[in-house]
């Protein structure tokens, strides 16, 4: 492999400025710890950045997806179309509401859902489609929205990785009924745990705000600021508790002050990789087609030492794992880009599925590899990764 001194390069590393760390002390000192002025500030900054009319902070992207479907009225017996290659949470929320998960396959070129395949999965019971903007690349939202309009489907965008991702100049999360973002530490902006729902609909925004806060008609902040703080609110809905804390929101709001710089840095790092690996026939780097702005939540590649098909995928998988093991021993953390949910025990058993039922998701599961990419990555770290990748000789 390479002759340089061994380094340890994680797949991602949390990067917070001293001011961002200090921001958490504000709520601790004021004593207002849960959903209050800092949540409102974070939501306003999120709306300003994404162009979404309404932003509603919640406890995670998973609860954002769940709350979205619940607010829209998705329920028992309803079917939702979910790409087979995504984080398991996209499917789980459909199960939580008593619905049926109907998987569709993906496009191996983008790792995102294949709209033509999704169209073939529609039945009279289909109520929703959950396009996922994987790894910072928007799904093909034009055809997705057309399909949804034609069949009168709700569109809940899983934009967990979608911070900084645009489609024809428009930020993801603003196309469907709602967009759902994650602030888990693996994502570009983090609050530890945390999520954000975006929507263009005032009625839906109101419903989402109520549902995240026990179904209350008024928030605690509104009540405390109002003329009669001693009277409790009415509860028109049996809601949930999915409120973000003000500690988390302070951290999120502080990072928004350098939102564009974070995206720019991630794009710059990706461009360095793109150029370094451009001539490797066995490593397909992430595509960013015309009209798409990539946010680079991660840097997912396809390992293809030979053409990938249902015959070769297991052989390629064995080689990929062996390569990942070599990189790990060299101190470099890698991961499969994500998992194929139809191959995980719960879904495989419940819906009696085989890996080859969704061949592209199966191939992505077995042959993808994400390389370390995070803002704050040093030039030495990136060069070390590049040397080791270029040093691979099969
Ligand atoms: C991270 C992720 C989620 C889950 O986000 P949480 O905030 O951890 O709930 C859901 N979907 C996708 C595609 C993700 O990458």
PDB file of C-alpha atoms in Angstrom, residues 30-231:
ATOM      1  CA  UNK A  30     -31.652  31.275  31.208  1.00  0.00           C
ATOM      2  CA  UNK A  31     -33.360  28.160  32.526  1.00  0.00           C
ATOM      3  CA  UNK A  32     -35.569  27.763  29.430  1.00  0.00           C
ATOM      4  CA  UNK A  33     -34.474  24.263  28.396  1.00  0.00           C
ATOM      5  CA  UNK A  34     -37.155  22.789  26.136  1.00  0.00           C
ATOM      6  CA  UNK A  35     -38.772  24.122  22.957  1.00  0.00           C
ATOM      7  CA  UNK A  36     -38.646  27.883  23.379  1.00  0.00           C
ATOM      8  CA  UNK A  37     -36.938  30.917  21.846  1.00  0.00           C
ATOM      9  CA  UNK A  38     -33.915  28.952  20.544  1.00  0.00           C
ATOM     10  CA  UNK A  39     -36.131  26.425  18.747  1.00  0.00           C
ATOM     11  CA  UNK A  40     -37.952  29.339  17.130  1.00  0.00           C
ATOM     12  CA  UNK A  41     -34.642  30.912  16.069  1.00  0.00           C
ATOM     13  CA  UNK A  42     -33.340  27.637  14.615  1.00  0.00           C
ATOM     14  CA  UNK A  43     -36.603  27.143  12.690  1.00  0.00           C
ATOM     15  CA  UNK A  44     -36.444  30.679  11.275  1.00  0.00           C
ATOM     16  CA  UNK A  45     -32.839  30.203  10.150  1.00  0.00           C
ATOM     17  CA  UNK A  46     -33.720  26.846   8.617  1.00  0.00           C
ATOM     18  CA  UNK A  47     -36.595  28.374   6.641  1.00  0.00           C
ATOM     19  CA  UNK A  48     -34.405  31.258   5.495  1.00  0.00           C
ATOM     20  CA  UNK A  49     -31.689  28.886   4.295  1.00  0.00           C
ATOM     21  CA  UNK A  50     -33.868  26.273   2.573  1.00  0.00           C
ATOM     22  CA  UNK A  51     -36.581  28.602   1.301  1.00  0.00           C
ATOM     23  CA  UNK A  52     -39.218  26.507   3.071  1.00  0.00           C
ATOM     24  CA  UNK A  53     -42.237  28.495   4.206  1.00  0.00           C
ATOM     25  CA  UNK A  54     -42.519  26.652   7.549  1.00  0.00           C
ATOM     26  CA  UNK A  55     -39.958  24.715   9.600  1.00  0.00           C
ATOM     27  CA  UNK A  56     -40.877  22.621  12.644  1.00  0.00           C
ATOM     28  CA  UNK A  57     -38.066  21.257  14.834  1.00  0.00           C
ATOM     29  CA  UNK A  58     -38.507  17.770  16.292  1.00  0.00           C
ATOM     30  CA  UNK A  59     -36.440  15.112  18.051  1.00  0.00           C
ATOM     31  CA  UNK A  60     -35.055  13.260  14.989  1.00  0.00           C
ATOM     32  CA  UNK A  61     -35.614  12.669  11.298  1.00  0.00           C
ATOM     33  CA  UNK A  62     -37.393   9.456  12.230  1.00  0.00           C
ATOM     34  CA  UNK A  63     -39.957  11.320  14.329  1.00  0.00           C
ATOM     35  CA  UNK A  64     -40.185  13.939  11.543  1.00  0.00           C
ATOM     36  CA  UNK A  65     -41.151  11.214   9.055  1.00  0.00           C
ATOM     37  CA  UNK A  66     -43.561   9.638  11.530  1.00  0.00           C
ATOM     38  CA  UNK A  67     -45.217  12.931  12.450  1.00  0.00           C
ATOM     39  CA  UNK A  68     -45.536  13.894   8.771  1.00  0.00           C
ATOM     40  CA  UNK A  69     -47.377  10.713   7.844  1.00  0.00           C
ATOM     41  CA  UNK A  70     -49.539  10.934  10.982  1.00  0.00           C
ATOM     42  CA  UNK A  71     -50.471  14.570  10.274  1.00  0.00           C
ATOM     43  CA  UNK A  72     -51.395  13.741   6.677  1.00  0.00           C
ATOM     44  CA  UNK A  73     -53.738  10.993   7.875  1.00  0.00           C
ATOM     45  CA  UNK A  74     -51.754   7.938   6.775  1.00  0.00           C
ATOM     46  CA  UNK A  75     -52.969   4.896   8.689  1.00  0.00           C
ATOM     47  CA  UNK A  76     -53.796   1.189   8.871  1.00  0.00           C
ATOM     48  CA  UNK A  77     -54.212  -0.520   5.513  1.00  0.00           C
ATOM     49  CA  UNK A  78     -52.534   2.294   3.598  1.00  0.00           C
ATOM     50  CA  UNK A  79     -49.526   1.545   1.424  1.00  0.00           C
ATOM     51  CA  UNK A  80     -46.416   3.689   1.093  1.00  0.00           C
ATOM     52  CA  UNK A  81     -43.706   3.366  -1.537  1.00  0.00           C
ATOM     53  CA  UNK A  82     -40.217   3.353  -0.031  1.00  0.00           C
ATOM     54  CA  UNK A  83     -36.942   2.842  -1.907  1.00  0.00           C
ATOM     55  CA  UNK A  84     -35.341  -0.464  -0.894  1.00  0.00           C
ATOM     56  CA  UNK A  85     -31.933   1.212  -0.405  1.00  0.00           C
ATOM     57  CA  UNK A  86     -32.242   3.704   2.458  1.00  0.00           C
ATOM     58  CA  UNK A  87     -31.827   3.866   6.217  1.00  0.00           C
ATOM     59  CA  UNK A  88     -34.346   1.513   7.857  1.00  0.00           C
ATOM     60  CA  UNK A  89     -36.210   4.404   9.528  1.00  0.00           C
ATOM     61  CA  UNK A  90     -37.856   5.426   6.225  1.00  0.00           C
ATOM     62  CA  UNK A  91     -39.693   2.093   6.224  1.00  0.00           C
ATOM     63  CA  UNK A  92     -40.172   1.759   9.989  1.00  0.00           C
ATOM     64  CA  UNK A  93     -42.419   4.828  10.282  1.00  0.00           C
ATOM     65  CA  UNK A  94     -44.857   3.232   7.826  1.00  0.00           C
ATOM     66  CA  UNK A  95     -44.991   0.164  10.080  1.00  0.00           C
ATOM     67  CA  UNK A  96     -45.468   2.308  13.198  1.00  0.00           C
ATOM     68  CA  UNK A  97     -48.680   3.708  11.697  1.00  0.00           C
ATOM     69  CA  UNK A  98     -50.018   0.283  10.733  1.00  0.00           C
ATOM     70  CA  UNK A  99     -49.315   0.760   7.027  1.00  0.00           C
ATOM     71  CA  UNK A 100     -47.762  -1.546   4.480  1.00  0.00           C
ATOM     72  CA  UNK A 101     -44.268  -0.899   3.129  1.00  0.00           C
ATOM     73  CA  UNK A 102     -44.070  -1.392  -0.635  1.00  0.00           C
ATOM     74  CA  UNK A 103     -40.445  -1.243  -1.730  1.00  0.00           C
ATOM     75  CA  UNK A 104     -39.277   0.008  -5.099  1.00  0.00           C
ATOM     76  CA  UNK A 105     -35.826  -0.448  -6.601  1.00  0.00           C
ATOM     77  CA  UNK A 106     -33.194   2.241  -7.066  1.00  0.00           C
ATOM     78  CA  UNK A 107     -31.042   3.571  -9.863  1.00  0.00           C
ATOM     79  CA  UNK A 108     -27.517   2.260  -9.193  1.00  0.00           C
ATOM     80  CA  UNK A 109     -26.051   5.343 -10.869  1.00  0.00           C
ATOM     81  CA  UNK A 110     -27.481   7.751  -8.264  1.00  0.00           C
ATOM     82  CA  UNK A 111     -28.445   5.341  -5.413  1.00  0.00           C
ATOM     83  CA  UNK A 112     -31.851   7.122  -5.411  1.00  0.00           C
ATOM     84  CA  UNK A 113     -35.265   5.691  -6.189  1.00  0.00           C
ATOM     85  CA  UNK A 114     -36.064   4.588  -9.737  1.00  0.00           C
ATOM     86  CA  UNK A 115     -39.273   6.463 -10.551  1.00  0.00           C
ATOM     87  CA  UNK A 116     -40.309   4.044 -13.311  1.00  0.00           C
ATOM     88  CA  UNK A 117     -39.990   1.146 -10.911  1.00  0.00           C
ATOM     89  CA  UNK A 118     -41.957   3.078  -8.271  1.00  0.00           C
ATOM     90  CA  UNK A 119     -44.762   3.676 -10.796  1.00  0.00           C
ATOM     91  CA  UNK A 120     -45.173  -0.079 -11.245  1.00  0.00           C
ATOM     92  CA  UNK A 121     -45.728  -0.548  -7.487  1.00  0.00           C
ATOM     93  CA  UNK A 122     -48.782   1.677  -7.251  1.00  0.00           C
ATOM     94  CA  UNK A 123     -52.064   0.010  -6.252  1.00  0.00           C
ATOM     95  CA  UNK A 124     -55.470   1.448  -5.284  1.00  0.00           C
ATOM     96  CA  UNK A 125     -54.258   1.410  -1.650  1.00  0.00           C
ATOM     97  CA  UNK A 126     -51.112   3.483  -2.272  1.00  0.00           C
ATOM     98  CA  UNK A 127     -51.390   6.705  -0.283  1.00  0.00           C
ATOM     99  CA  UNK A 128     -47.846   8.001  -0.024  1.00  0.00           C
ATOM    100  CA  UNK A 129     -44.396   7.946  -1.584  1.00  0.00           C
ATOM    101  CA  UNK A 130     -41.217   8.636   0.400  1.00  0.00           C
ATOM    102  CA  UNK A 131     -38.433   9.739  -1.958  1.00  0.00           C
ATOM    103  CA  UNK A 132     -35.040   9.752  -0.213  1.00  0.00           C
ATOM    104  CA  UNK A 133     -32.297  12.239  -1.102  1.00  0.00           C
ATOM    105  CA  UNK A 134     -29.482   9.860  -0.308  1.00  0.00           C
ATOM    106  CA  UNK A 135     -26.068  11.147   0.742  1.00  0.00           C
ATOM    107  CA  UNK A 136     -26.850  14.709  -0.352  1.00  0.00           C
ATOM    108  CA  UNK A 137     -28.070  14.038  -3.900  1.00  0.00           C
ATOM    109  CA  UNK A 138     -31.694  14.967  -4.582  1.00  0.00           C
ATOM    110  CA  UNK A 139     -34.044  12.311  -5.911  1.00  0.00           C
ATOM    111  CA  UNK A 140     -35.388  13.072  -9.397  1.00  0.00           C
ATOM    112  CA  UNK A 141     -38.191  15.240  -8.007  1.00  0.00           C
ATOM    113  CA  UNK A 142     -39.791  16.336 -11.299  1.00  0.00           C
ATOM    114  CA  UNK A 143     -40.988  12.843 -12.245  1.00  0.00           C
ATOM    115  CA  UNK A 144     -41.644  11.949  -8.570  1.00  0.00           C
ATOM    116  CA  UNK A 145     -44.044  14.888  -8.182  1.00  0.00           C
ATOM    117  CA  UNK A 146     -45.686  14.101 -11.522  1.00  0.00           C
ATOM    118  CA  UNK A 147     -46.286  10.501 -10.436  1.00  0.00           C
ATOM    119  CA  UNK A 148     -47.661  11.682  -7.088  1.00  0.00           C
ATOM    120  CA  UNK A 149     -50.061  14.163  -8.730  1.00  0.00           C
ATOM    121  CA  UNK A 150     -51.276  11.562 -11.188  1.00  0.00           C
ATOM    122  CA  UNK A 151     -52.142   9.094  -8.412  1.00  0.00           C
ATOM    123  CA  UNK A 152     -53.035  11.618  -5.717  1.00  0.00           C
ATOM    124  CA  UNK A 153     -50.233  10.500  -3.357  1.00  0.00           C
ATOM    125  CA  UNK A 154     -48.786  12.313  -0.385  1.00  0.00           C
ATOM    126  CA  UNK A 155     -45.078  13.026  -0.802  1.00  0.00           C
ATOM    127  CA  UNK A 156     -42.934  12.911   2.335  1.00  0.00           C
ATOM    128  CA  UNK A 157     -39.321  13.627   1.420  1.00  0.00           C
ATOM    129  CA  UNK A 158     -36.698  11.831   3.483  1.00  0.00           C
ATOM    130  CA  UNK A 159     -34.156  14.643   3.396  1.00  0.00           C
ATOM    131  CA  UNK A 160     -32.162  13.280   6.356  1.00  0.00           C
ATOM    132  CA  UNK A 161     -28.982  13.716   4.281  1.00  0.00           C
ATOM    133  CA  UNK A 162     -30.414  16.604   2.251  1.00  0.00           C
ATOM    134  CA  UNK A 163     -28.884  19.681   3.853  1.00  0.00           C
ATOM    135  CA  UNK A 164     -27.478  21.786   0.992  1.00  0.00           C
ATOM    136  CA  UNK A 165     -29.022  19.556  -1.699  1.00  0.00           C
ATOM    137  CA  UNK A 166     -30.856  21.264  -4.527  1.00  0.00           C
ATOM    138  CA  UNK A 167     -32.863  20.143  -7.536  1.00  0.00           C
ATOM    139  CA  UNK A 168     -33.062  22.708 -10.338  1.00  0.00           C
ATOM    140  CA  UNK A 169     -31.978  25.354  -7.881  1.00  0.00           C
ATOM    141  CA  UNK A 170     -34.647  24.540  -5.287  1.00  0.00           C
ATOM    142  CA  UNK A 171     -33.651  23.129  -1.888  1.00  0.00           C
ATOM    143  CA  UNK A 172     -34.910  19.622  -1.141  1.00  0.00           C
ATOM    144  CA  UNK A 173     -37.688  19.365   1.416  1.00  0.00           C
ATOM    145  CA  UNK A 174     -39.739  22.019  -0.409  1.00  0.00           C
ATOM    146  CA  UNK A 175     -41.234  19.828  -3.154  1.00  0.00           C
ATOM    147  CA  UNK A 176     -43.463  17.377  -1.293  1.00  0.00           C
ATOM    148  CA  UNK A 177     -46.062  17.793   1.438  1.00  0.00           C
ATOM    149  CA  UNK A 178     -43.204  17.743   3.925  1.00  0.00           C
ATOM    150  CA  UNK A 179     -39.424  17.365   3.991  1.00  0.00           C
ATOM    151  CA  UNK A 180     -37.692  15.638   6.916  1.00  0.00           C
ATOM    152  CA  UNK A 181     -34.114  16.439   7.942  1.00  0.00           C
ATOM    153  CA  UNK A 182     -31.752  14.813  10.451  1.00  0.00           C
ATOM    154  CA  UNK A 183     -29.247  16.363  12.852  1.00  0.00           C
ATOM    155  CA  UNK A 184     -27.642  13.082  13.904  1.00  0.00           C
ATOM    156  CA  UNK A 185     -23.840  13.502  14.179  1.00  0.00           C
ATOM    157  CA  UNK A 186     -23.354  11.698  10.828  1.00  0.00           C
ATOM    158  CA  UNK A 187     -25.178  14.543   9.094  1.00  0.00           C
ATOM    159  CA  UNK A 188     -23.620  17.915   8.130  1.00  0.00           C
ATOM    160  CA  UNK A 189     -25.400  19.975  10.821  1.00  0.00           C
ATOM    161  CA  UNK A 190     -25.780  18.258  14.177  1.00  0.00           C
ATOM    162  CA  UNK A 191     -27.650  18.750  17.423  1.00  0.00           C
ATOM    163  CA  UNK A 192     -26.766  15.299  18.770  1.00  0.00           C
ATOM    164  CA  UNK A 193     -30.222  13.922  18.084  1.00  0.00           C
ATOM    165  CA  UNK A 194     -32.653  16.174  16.256  1.00  0.00           C
ATOM    166  CA  UNK A 195     -34.780  16.691  13.182  1.00  0.00           C
ATOM    167  CA  UNK A 196     -36.645  19.332  11.180  1.00  0.00           C
ATOM    168  CA  UNK A 197     -39.850  19.179   9.166  1.00  0.00           C
ATOM    169  CA  UNK A 198     -40.328  21.661   6.328  1.00  0.00           C
ATOM    170  CA  UNK A 199     -43.624  22.342   4.622  1.00  0.00           C
ATOM    171  CA  UNK A 200     -45.210  24.935   2.334  1.00  0.00           C
ATOM    172  CA  UNK A 201     -48.692  24.392   3.824  1.00  0.00           C
ATOM    173  CA  UNK A 202     -49.844  26.579   6.692  1.00  0.00           C
ATOM    174  CA  UNK A 203     -52.580  24.132   7.734  1.00  0.00           C
ATOM    175  CA  UNK A 204     -50.127  21.232   7.808  1.00  0.00           C
ATOM    176  CA  UNK A 205     -47.558  23.300   9.713  1.00  0.00           C
ATOM    177  CA  UNK A 206     -50.153  24.075  12.394  1.00  0.00           C
ATOM    178  CA  UNK A 207     -51.129  20.441  12.676  1.00  0.00           C
ATOM    179  CA  UNK A 208     -47.485  19.334  12.899  1.00  0.00           C
ATOM    180  CA  UNK A 209     -46.774  21.910  15.633  1.00  0.00           C
ATOM    181  CA  UNK A 210     -49.727  20.645  17.645  1.00  0.00           C
ATOM    182  CA  UNK A 211     -48.889  16.975  17.177  1.00  0.00           C
ATOM    183  CA  UNK A 212     -45.258  17.362  18.285  1.00  0.00           C
ATOM    184  CA  UNK A 213     -46.432  19.026  21.524  1.00  0.00           C
ATOM    185  CA  UNK A 214     -49.046  16.640  22.979  1.00  0.00           C
ATOM    186  CA  UNK A 215     -51.680  17.974  20.569  1.00  0.00           C
ATOM    187  CA  UNK A 216     -51.809  21.301  22.436  1.00  0.00           C
ATOM    188  CA  UNK A 217     -53.505  24.263  20.729  1.00  0.00           C
ATOM    189  CA  UNK A 218     -50.872  26.619  22.190  1.00  0.00           C
ATOM    190  CA  UNK A 219     -47.174  26.174  22.968  1.00  0.00           C
ATOM    191  CA  UNK A 220     -45.753  26.721  26.462  1.00  0.00           C
ATOM    192  CA  UNK A 221     -43.854  29.732  25.133  1.00  0.00           C
ATOM    193  CA  UNK A 222     -47.064  31.308  23.766  1.00  0.00           C
ATOM    194  CA  UNK A 223     -48.839  30.584  27.037  1.00  0.00           C
ATOM    195  CA  UNK A 224     -46.035  32.018  29.190  1.00  0.00           C
ATOM    196  CA  UNK A 225     -45.881  35.151  27.019  1.00  0.00           C
ATOM    197  CA  UNK A 226     -49.659  35.544  26.936  1.00  0.00           C
ATOM    198  CA  UNK A 227     -52.012  37.456  29.230  1.00  0.00           C
ATOM    199  CA  UNK A 228     -53.155  34.393  31.172  1.00  0.00           C
ATOM    200  CA  UNK A 229     -50.150  32.034  31.548  1.00  0.00           C
ATOM    201  CA  UNK A 230     -51.941  30.297  34.422  1.00  0.00           C
ATOM    202  CA  UNK A 231     -54.579  28.701  32.164  1.00  0.00           C
TER     203      UNK A 231
END
